PDB file of C-alpha atoms in Angstrom:
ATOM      1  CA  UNK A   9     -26.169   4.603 -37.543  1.00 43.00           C
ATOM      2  CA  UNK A  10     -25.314   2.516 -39.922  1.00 45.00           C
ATOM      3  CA  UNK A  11     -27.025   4.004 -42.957  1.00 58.00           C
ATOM      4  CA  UNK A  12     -26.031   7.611 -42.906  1.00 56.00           C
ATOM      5  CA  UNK A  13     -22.790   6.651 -44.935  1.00 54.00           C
ATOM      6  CA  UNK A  14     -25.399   4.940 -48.043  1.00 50.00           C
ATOM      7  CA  UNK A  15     -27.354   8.223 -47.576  1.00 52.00           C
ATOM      8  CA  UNK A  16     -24.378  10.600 -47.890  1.00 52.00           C
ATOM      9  CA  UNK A  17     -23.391   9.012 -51.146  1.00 48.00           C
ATOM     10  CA  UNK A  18     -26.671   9.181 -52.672  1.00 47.00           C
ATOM     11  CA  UNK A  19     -27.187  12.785 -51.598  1.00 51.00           C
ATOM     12  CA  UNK A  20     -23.967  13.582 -53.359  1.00 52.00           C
ATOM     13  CA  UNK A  21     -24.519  11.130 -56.561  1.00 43.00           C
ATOM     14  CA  UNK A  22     -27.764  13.641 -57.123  1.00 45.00           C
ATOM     15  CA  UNK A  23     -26.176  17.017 -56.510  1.00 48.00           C
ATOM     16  CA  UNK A  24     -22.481  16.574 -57.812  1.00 48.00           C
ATOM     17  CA  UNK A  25     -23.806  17.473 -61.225  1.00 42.00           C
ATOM     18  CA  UNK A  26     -25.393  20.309 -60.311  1.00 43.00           C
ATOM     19  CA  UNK A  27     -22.302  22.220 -58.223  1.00 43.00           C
ATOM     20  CA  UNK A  28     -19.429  21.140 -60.744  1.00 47.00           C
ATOM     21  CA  UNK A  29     -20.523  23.820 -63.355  1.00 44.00           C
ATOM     22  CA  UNK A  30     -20.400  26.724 -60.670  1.00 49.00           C
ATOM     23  CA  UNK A  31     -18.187  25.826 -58.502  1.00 61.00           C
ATOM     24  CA  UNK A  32     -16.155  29.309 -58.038  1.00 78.00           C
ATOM     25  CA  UNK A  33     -18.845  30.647 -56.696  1.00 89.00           C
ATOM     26  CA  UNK A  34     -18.699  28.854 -53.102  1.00 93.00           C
ATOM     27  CA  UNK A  35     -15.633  28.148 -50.577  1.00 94.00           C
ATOM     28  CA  UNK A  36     -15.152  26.604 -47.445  1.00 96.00           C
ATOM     29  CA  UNK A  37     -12.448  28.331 -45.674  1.00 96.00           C
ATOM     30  CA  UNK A  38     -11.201  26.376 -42.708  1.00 97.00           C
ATOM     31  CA  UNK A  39      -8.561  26.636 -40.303  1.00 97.00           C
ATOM     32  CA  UNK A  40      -5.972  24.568 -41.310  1.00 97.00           C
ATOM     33  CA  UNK A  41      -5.419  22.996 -37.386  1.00 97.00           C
ATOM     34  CA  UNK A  42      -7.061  22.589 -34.323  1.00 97.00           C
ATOM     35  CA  UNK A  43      -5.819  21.588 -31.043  1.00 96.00           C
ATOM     36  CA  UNK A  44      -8.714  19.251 -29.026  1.00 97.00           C
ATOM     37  CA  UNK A  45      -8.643  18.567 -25.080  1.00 96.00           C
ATOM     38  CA  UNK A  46      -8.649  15.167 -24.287  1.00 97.00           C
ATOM     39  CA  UNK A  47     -11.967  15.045 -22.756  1.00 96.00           C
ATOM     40  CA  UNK A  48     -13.447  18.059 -23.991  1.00 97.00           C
ATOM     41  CA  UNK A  49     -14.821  19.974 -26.410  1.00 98.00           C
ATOM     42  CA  UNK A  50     -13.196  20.290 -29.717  1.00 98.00           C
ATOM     43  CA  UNK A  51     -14.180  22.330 -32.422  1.00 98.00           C
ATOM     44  CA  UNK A  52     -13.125  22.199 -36.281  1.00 98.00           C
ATOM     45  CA  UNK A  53     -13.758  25.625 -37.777  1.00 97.00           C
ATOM     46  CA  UNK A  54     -14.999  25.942 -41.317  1.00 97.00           C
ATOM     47  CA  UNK A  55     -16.649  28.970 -42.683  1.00 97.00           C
ATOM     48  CA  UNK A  56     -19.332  29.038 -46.264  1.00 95.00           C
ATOM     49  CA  UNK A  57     -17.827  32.001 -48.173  1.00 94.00           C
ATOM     50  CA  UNK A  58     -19.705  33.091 -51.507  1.00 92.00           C
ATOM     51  CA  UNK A  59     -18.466  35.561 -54.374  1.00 91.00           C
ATOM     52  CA  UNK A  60     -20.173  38.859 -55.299  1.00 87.00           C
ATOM     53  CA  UNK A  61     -22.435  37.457 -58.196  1.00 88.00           C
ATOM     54  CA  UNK A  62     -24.615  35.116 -55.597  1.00 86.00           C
ATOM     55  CA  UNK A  63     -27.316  36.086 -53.723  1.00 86.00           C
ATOM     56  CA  UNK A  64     -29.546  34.315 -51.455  1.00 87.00           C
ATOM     57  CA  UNK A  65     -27.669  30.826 -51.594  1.00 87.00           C
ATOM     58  CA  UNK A  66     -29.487  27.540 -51.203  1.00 90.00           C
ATOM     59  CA  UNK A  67     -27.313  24.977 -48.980  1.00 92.00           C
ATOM     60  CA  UNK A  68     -28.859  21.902 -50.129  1.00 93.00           C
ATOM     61  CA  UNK A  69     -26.350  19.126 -48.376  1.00 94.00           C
ATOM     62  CA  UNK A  70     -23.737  19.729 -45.627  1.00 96.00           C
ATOM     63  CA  UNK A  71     -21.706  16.798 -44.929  1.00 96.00           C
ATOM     64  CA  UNK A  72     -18.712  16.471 -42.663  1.00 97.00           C
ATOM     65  CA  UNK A  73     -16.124  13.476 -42.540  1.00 96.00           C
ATOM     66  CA  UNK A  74     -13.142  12.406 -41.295  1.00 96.00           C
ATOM     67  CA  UNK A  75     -10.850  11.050 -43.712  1.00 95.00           C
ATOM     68  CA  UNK A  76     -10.763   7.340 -44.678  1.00 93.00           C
ATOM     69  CA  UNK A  77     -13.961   7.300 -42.710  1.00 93.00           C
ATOM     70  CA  UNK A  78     -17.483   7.353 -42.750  1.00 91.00           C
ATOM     71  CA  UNK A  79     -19.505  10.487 -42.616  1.00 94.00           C
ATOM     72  CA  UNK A  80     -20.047  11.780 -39.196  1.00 96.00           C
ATOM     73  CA  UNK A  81     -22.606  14.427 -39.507  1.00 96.00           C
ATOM     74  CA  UNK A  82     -24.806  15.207 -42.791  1.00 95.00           C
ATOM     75  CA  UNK A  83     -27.635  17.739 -42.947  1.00 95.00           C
ATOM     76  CA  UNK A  84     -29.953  18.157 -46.258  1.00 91.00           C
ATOM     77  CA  UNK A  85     -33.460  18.519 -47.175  1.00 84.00           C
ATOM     78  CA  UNK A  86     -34.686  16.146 -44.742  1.00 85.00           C
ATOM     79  CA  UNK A  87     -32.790  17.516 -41.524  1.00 90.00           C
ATOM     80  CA  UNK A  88     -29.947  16.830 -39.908  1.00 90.00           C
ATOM     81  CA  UNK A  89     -28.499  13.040 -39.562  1.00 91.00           C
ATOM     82  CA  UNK A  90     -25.209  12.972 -36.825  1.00 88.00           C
ATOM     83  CA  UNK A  91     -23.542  10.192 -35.154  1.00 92.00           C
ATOM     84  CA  UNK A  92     -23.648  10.511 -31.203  1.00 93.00           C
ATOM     85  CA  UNK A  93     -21.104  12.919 -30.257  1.00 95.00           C
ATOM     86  CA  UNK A  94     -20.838  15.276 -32.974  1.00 97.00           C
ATOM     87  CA  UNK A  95     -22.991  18.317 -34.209  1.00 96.00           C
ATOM     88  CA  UNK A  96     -22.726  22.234 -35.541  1.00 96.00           C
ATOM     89  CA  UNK A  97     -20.616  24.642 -32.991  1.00 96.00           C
ATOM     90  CA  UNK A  98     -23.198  27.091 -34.657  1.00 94.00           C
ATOM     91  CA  UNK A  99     -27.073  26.626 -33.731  1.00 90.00           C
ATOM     92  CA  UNK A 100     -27.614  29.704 -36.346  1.00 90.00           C
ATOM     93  CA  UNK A 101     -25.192  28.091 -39.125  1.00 93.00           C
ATOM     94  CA  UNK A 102     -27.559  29.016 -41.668  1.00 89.00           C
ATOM     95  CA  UNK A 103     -27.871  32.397 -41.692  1.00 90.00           C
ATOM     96  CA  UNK A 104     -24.100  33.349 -40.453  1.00 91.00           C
ATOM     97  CA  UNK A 105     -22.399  30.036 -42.904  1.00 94.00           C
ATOM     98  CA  UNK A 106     -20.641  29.103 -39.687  1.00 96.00           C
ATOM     99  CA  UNK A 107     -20.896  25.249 -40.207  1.00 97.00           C
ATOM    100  CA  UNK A 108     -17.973  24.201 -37.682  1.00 97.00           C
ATOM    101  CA  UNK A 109     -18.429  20.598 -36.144  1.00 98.00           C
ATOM    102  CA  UNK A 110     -18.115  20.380 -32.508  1.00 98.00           C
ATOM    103  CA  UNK A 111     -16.811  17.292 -30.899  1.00 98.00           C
ATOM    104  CA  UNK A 112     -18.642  17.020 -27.384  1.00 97.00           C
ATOM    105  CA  UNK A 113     -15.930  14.458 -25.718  1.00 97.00           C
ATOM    106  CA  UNK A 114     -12.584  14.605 -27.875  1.00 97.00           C
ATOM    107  CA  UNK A 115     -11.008  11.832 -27.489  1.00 97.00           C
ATOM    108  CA  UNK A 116      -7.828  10.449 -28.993  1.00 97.00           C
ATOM    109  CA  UNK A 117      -9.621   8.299 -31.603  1.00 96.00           C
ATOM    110  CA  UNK A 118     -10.883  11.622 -33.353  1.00 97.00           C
ATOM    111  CA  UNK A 119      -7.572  13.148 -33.895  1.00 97.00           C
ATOM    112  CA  UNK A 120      -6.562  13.022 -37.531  1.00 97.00           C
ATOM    113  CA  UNK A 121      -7.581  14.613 -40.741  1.00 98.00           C
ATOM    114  CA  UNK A 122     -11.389  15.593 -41.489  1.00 98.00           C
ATOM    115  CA  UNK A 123     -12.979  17.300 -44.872  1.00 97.00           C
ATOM    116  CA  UNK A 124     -16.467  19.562 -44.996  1.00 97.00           C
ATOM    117  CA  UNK A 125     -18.093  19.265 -48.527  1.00 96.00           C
ATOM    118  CA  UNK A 126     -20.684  21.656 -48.987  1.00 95.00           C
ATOM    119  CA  UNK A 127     -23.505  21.571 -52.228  1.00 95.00           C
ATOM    120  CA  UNK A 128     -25.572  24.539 -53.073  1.00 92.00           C
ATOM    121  CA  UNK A 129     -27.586  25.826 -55.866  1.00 90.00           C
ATOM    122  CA  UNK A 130     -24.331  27.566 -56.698  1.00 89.00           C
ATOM    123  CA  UNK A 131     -21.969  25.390 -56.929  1.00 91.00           C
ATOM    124  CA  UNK A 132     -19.989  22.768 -54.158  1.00 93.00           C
ATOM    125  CA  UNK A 133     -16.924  22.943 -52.459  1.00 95.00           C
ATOM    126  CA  UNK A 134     -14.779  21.263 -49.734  1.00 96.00           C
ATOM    127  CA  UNK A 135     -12.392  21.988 -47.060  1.00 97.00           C
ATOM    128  CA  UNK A 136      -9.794  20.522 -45.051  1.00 97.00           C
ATOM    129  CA  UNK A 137      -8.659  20.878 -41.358  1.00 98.00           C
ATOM    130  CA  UNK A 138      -6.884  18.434 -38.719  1.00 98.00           C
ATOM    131  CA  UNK A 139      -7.403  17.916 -35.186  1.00 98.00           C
ATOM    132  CA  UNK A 140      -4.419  17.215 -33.122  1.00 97.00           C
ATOM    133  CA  UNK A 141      -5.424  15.976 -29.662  1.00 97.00           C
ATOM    134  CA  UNK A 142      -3.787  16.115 -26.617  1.00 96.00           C
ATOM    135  CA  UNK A 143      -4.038  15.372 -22.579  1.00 96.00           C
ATOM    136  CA  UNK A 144      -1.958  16.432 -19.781  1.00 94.00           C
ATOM    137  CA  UNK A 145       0.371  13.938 -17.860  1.00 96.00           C
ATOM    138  CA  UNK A 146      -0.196  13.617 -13.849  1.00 96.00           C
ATOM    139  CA  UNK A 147       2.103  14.962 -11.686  1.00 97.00           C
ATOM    140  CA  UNK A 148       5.630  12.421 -12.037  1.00 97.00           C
ATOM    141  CA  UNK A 149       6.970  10.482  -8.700  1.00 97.00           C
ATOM    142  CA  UNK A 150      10.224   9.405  -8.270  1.00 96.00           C
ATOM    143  CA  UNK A 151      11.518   6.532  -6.457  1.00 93.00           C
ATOM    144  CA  UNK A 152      14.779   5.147  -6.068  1.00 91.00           C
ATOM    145  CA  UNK A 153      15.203   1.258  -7.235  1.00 86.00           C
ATOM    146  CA  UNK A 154      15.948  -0.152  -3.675  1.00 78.00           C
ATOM    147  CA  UNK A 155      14.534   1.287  -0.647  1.00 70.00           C
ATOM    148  CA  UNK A 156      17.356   3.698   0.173  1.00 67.00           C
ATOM    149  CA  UNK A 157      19.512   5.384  -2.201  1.00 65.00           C
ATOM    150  CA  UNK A 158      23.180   3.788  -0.982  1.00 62.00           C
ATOM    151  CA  UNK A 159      26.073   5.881  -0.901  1.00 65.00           C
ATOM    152  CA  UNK A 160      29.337   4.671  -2.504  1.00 64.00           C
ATOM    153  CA  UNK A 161      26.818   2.169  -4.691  1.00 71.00           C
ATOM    154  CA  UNK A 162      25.373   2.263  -8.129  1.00 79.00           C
ATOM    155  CA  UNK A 163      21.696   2.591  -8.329  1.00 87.00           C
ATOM    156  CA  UNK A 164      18.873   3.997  -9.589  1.00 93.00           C
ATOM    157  CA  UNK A 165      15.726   6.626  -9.712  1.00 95.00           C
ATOM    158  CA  UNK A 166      12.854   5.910 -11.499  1.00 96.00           C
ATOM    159  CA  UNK A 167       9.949   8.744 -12.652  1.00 98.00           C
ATOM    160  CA  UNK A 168       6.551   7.922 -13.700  1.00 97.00           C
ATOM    161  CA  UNK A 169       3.673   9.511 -15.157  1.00 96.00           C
ATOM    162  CA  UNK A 170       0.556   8.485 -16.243  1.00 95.00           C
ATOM    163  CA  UNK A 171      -2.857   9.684 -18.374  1.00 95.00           C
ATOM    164  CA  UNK A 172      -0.697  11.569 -21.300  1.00 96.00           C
ATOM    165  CA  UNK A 173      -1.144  12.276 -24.952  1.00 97.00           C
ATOM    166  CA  UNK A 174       0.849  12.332 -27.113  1.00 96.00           C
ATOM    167  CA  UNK A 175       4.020  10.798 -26.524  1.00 96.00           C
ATOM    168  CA  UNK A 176       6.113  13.037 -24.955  1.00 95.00           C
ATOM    169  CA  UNK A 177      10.069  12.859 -23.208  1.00 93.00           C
ATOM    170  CA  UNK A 178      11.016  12.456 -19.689  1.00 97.00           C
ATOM    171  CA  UNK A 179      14.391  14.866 -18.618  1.00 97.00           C
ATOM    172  CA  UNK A 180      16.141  14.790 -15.517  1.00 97.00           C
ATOM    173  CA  UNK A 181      17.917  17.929 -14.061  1.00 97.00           C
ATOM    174  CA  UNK A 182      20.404  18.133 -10.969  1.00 95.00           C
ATOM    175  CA  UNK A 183      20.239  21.023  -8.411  1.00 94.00           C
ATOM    176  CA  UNK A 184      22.456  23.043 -10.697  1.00 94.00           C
ATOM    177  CA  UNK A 185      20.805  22.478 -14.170  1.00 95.00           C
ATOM    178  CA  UNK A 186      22.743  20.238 -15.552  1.00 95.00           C
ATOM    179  CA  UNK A 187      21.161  18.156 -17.957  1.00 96.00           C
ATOM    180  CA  UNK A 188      21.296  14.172 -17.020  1.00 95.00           C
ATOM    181  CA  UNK A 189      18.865  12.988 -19.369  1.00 96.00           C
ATOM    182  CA  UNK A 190      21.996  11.355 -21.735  1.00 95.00           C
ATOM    183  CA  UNK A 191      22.358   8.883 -18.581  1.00 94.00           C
ATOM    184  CA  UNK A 192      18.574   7.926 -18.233  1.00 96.00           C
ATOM    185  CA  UNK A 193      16.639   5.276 -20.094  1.00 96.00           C
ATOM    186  CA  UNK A 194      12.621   5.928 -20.692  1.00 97.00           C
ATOM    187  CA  UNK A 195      10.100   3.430 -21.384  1.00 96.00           C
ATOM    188  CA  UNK A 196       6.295   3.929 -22.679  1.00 97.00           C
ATOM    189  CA  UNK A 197       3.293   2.030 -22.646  1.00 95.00           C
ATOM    190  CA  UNK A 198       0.073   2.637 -24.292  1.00 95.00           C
ATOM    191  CA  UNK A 199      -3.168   2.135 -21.937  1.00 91.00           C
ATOM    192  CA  UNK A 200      -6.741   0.795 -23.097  1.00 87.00           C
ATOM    193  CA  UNK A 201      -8.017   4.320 -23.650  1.00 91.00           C
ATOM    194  CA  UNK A 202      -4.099   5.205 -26.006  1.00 95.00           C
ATOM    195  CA  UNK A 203      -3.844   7.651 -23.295  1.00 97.00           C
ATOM    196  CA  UNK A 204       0.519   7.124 -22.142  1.00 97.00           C
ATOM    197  CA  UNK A 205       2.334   5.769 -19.220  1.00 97.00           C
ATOM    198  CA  UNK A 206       6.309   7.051 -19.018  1.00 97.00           C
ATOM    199  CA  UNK A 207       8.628   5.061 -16.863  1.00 97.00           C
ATOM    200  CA  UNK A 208      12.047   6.743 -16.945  1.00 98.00           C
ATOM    201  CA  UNK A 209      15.362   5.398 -15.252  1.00 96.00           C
ATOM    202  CA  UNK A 210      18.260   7.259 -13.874  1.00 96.00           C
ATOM    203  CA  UNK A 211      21.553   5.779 -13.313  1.00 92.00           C
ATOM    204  CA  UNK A 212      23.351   7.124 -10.192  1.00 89.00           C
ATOM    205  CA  UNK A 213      26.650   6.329 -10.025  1.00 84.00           C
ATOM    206  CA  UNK A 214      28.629   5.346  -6.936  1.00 81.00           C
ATOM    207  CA  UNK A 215      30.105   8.682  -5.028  1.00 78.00           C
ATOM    208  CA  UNK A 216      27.759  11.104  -6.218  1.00 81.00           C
ATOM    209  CA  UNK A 217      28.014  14.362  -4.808  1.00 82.00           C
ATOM    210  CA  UNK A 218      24.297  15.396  -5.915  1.00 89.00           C
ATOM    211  CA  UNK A 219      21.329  15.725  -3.206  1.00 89.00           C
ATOM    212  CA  UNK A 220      18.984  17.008  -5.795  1.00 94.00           C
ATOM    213  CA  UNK A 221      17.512  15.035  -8.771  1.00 96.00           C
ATOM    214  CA  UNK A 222      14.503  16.624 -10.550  1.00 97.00           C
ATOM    215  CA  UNK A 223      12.438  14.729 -13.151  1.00 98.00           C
ATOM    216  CA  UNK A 224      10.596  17.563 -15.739  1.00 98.00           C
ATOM    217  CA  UNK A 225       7.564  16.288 -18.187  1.00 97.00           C
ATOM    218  CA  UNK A 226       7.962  18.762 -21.334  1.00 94.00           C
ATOM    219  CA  UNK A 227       4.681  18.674 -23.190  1.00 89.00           C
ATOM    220  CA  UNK A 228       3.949  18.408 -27.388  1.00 86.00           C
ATOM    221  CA  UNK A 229       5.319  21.889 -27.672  1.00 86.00           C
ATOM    222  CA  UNK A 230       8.278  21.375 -25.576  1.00 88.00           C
ATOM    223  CA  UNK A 231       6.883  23.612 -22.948  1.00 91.00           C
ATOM    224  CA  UNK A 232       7.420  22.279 -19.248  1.00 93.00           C
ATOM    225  CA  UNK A 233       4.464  20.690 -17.993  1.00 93.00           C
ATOM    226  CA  UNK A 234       5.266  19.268 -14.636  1.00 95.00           C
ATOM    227  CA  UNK A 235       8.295  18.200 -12.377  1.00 97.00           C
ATOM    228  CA  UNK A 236       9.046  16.530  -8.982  1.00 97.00           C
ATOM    229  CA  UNK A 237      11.943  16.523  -7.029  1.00 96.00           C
ATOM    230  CA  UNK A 238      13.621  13.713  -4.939  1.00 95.00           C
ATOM    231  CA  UNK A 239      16.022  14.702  -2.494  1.00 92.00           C
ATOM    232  CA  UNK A 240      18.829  12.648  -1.092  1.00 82.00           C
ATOM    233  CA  UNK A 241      18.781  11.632   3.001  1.00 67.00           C
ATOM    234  CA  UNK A 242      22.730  11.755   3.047  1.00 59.00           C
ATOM    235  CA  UNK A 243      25.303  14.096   1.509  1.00 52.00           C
ATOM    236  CA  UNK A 244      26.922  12.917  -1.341  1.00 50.00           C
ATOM    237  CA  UNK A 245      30.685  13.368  -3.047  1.00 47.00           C
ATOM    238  CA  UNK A 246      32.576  12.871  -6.456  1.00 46.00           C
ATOM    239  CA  UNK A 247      30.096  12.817  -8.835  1.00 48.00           C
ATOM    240  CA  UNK A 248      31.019  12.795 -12.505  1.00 50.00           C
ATOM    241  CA  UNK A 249      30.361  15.193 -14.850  1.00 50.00           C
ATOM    242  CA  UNK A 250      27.581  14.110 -17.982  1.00 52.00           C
ATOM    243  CA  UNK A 251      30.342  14.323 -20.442  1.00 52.00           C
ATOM    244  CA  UNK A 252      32.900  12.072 -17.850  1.00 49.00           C
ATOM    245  CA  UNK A 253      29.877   9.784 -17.780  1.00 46.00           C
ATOM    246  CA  UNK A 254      29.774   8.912 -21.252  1.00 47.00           C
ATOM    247  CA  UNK A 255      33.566   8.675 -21.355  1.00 45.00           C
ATOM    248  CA  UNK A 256      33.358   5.730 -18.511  1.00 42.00           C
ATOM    249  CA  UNK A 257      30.735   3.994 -19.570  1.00 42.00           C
ATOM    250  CA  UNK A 258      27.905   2.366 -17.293  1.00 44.00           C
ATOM    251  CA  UNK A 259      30.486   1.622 -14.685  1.00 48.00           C
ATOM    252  CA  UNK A 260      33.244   3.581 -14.164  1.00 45.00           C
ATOM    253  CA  UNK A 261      34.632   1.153 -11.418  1.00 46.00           C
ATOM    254  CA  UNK A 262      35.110  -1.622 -14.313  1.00 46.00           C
ATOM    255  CA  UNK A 263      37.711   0.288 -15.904  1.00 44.00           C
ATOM    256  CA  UNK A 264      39.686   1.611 -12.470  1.00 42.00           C
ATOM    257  CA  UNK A 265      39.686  -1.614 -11.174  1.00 50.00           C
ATOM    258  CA  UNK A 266      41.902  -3.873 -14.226  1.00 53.00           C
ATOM    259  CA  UNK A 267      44.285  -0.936 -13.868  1.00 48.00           C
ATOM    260  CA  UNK A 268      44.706  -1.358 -10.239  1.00 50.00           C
ATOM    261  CA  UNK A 269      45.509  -5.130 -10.515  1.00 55.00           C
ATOM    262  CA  UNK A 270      47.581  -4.787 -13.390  1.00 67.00           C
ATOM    263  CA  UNK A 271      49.625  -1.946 -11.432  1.00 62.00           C
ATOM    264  CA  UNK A 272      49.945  -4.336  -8.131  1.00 67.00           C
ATOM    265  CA  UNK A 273      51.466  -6.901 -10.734  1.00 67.00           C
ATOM    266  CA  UNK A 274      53.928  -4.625 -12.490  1.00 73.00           C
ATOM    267  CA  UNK A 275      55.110  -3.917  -8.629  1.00 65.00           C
ATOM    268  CA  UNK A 276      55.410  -7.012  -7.575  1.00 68.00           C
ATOM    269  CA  UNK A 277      57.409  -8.487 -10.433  1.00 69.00           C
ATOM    270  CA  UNK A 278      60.132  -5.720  -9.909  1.00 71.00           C
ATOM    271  CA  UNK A 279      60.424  -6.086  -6.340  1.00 70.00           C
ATOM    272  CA  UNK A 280      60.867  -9.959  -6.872  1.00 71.00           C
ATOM    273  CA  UNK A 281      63.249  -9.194  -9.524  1.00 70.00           C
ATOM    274  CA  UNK A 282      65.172  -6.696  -6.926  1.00 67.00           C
ATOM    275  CA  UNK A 283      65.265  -9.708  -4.281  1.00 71.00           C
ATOM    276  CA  UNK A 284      66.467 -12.199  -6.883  1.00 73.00           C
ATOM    277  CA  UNK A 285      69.703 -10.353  -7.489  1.00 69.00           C
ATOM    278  CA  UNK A 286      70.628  -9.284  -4.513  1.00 69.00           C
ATOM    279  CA  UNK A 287      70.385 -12.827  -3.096  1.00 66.00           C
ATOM    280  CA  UNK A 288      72.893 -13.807  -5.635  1.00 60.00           C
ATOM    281  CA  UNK A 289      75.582 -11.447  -5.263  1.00 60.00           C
ATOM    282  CA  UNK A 290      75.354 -12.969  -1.229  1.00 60.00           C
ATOM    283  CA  UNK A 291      75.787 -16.672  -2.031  1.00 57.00           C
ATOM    284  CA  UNK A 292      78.829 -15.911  -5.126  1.00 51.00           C
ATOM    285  CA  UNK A 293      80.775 -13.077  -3.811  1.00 52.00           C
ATOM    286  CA  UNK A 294      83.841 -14.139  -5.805  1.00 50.00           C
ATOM    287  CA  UNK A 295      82.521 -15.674  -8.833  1.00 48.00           C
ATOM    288  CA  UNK A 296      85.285 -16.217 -11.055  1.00 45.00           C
ATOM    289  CA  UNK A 297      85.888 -14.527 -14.696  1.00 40.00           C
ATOM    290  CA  UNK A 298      86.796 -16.570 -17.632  1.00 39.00           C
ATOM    291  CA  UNK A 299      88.600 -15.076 -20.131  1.00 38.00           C
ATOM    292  CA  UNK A 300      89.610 -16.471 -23.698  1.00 38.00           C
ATOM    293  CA  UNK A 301      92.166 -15.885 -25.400  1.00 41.00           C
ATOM    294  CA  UNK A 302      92.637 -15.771 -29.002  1.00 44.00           C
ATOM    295  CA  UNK A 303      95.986 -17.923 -30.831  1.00 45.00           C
ATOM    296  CA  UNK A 304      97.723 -16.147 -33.073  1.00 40.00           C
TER     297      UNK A 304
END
């Protein structure tokens, strides 16, 4: 529909003159944000309010946009002009000034910021309202990196979702609340439709003593939406604490093990020393003493 944006602009170009001189007279009261279903309907509400002083109004152009956009839906003398998907919540609009725009299949294209200009015999007016859209994630899985999750090894769990909107933050949880999250790394892709994939990784470091892992999707709000749980086949011991983790690094065998060595080495060298001198007191028991004496 290609020519309902040239028509809004000469519907306006003939009325603006007419509605700046009384323009306290009308308002368009509307809510200031609305929260659409991925999917769904969505509805932007905006209400026609008069003053006092006018009776019997004449809407003479009603034409709703989103912003930075062409119109979407205009209705004047000649009827009512819409692109495909959009129309009045309100069949009855007219009489009760309801002139809300309902979205029949919200998807995440339409989310942004729209504006309802109104032009009557009394004046014009527009209003302002958002749509924020959102769509629930599936249910997460968890798997660990290799087929088993070894004991006494460092490895992984990964959680995935899929079909989400907006971009939201994977958390992972032990049996005992702890937060692990600090020790994961998450990763998001954008699909065809800009609905979200979340990947999220888990590092689980060797001689755990957890059996419980839980990965939580919180939504928008930071309300939890969804979890799954992945439970250990064998019991596990000596897992560090989230604060211990950060302390150690990704690998807290890299830093034991240079101590070790350098340990072994300090040992060694004193035991060799130990050796060295008692072999030489054996082979020079009576090692003779030089002494020099001074002329006076």
């Amino acid at each position: 529909m290609a020519s309902i944006s040239i028509l809004f602009f000469i519907l306006v170009l003939t009325c603006v003159s007419v509605g700046r001189a009384n323009s306290g007279f009308v308002n368009v009261h509307c809510k200031a944000e609305n929260i659409g279903q991925y999917g769904q309907q969505s509805l932007l509400d905006c209400v026609i309010h008069f003053t006092a002083e006018v009776s019997n109004p004449e809407i003479r152009i009603v034409a709703w946009k989103k912003v930075g956009a062409e119109p979407v839906l205009i209705f004047n003398h000649e009827g009512l002009e819409d692109k495909k998907g959009y129309t009045f919540a309100e069949p009855s609009w007219k009489k009760n000034m309801n002139i809300s725009l309902l979205i029949t299949n919200t998807d995440v294209k339409h989310e942004g910021d729209y504006e309802c200009m109104v032009f009557t015999d009394s004046g014009d007016a527009t209003g302002k309202t958002k749509l924020k859209v959102t769509a629930k994630y599936t249910v997460p899985t968890i798997h660990p990196l290799s087929e088993k999750l070894p004991v006494g090894a460092e490895s992984a769990l990964i959680c995935n979702c899929d079909g989400g909107y907006p971009q939201v933050r994977l958390r992972w949880f032990d049996e005992y609340n702890t937060d692990w999250t600090k020790s994961s790394k998450m990763e998001a892709y954008k699909s065809k439709n800009d609905l979200f994939h979340l990947s999220s990784r888990l590092i689980v470091y060797p001689g755990s003593k957890l059996n419980k892992y839980i990965c939580v999707v919180f939504n928008s709000s930071g309300g939890k939406e969804s979890e799954a749980t992945f439970e250990t086949s064998e019991p596990r011991s000596g897992d560090p604490s989230p604060e211990k983790v950060g302390q150690m690094g990704k690998n807290p065998s890299k830093i034991v093990a240079p101590v070790v060595v350098i340990g072994s080495l300090i040992v060694g060298l004193l035991l060799l020393l130990v050796i060295m001198k008692r072999r030489a007191k054996s082979e020079y028991p009576h090692r003779p003493v030089f002494v020099f004496e001074q002329n006076h």
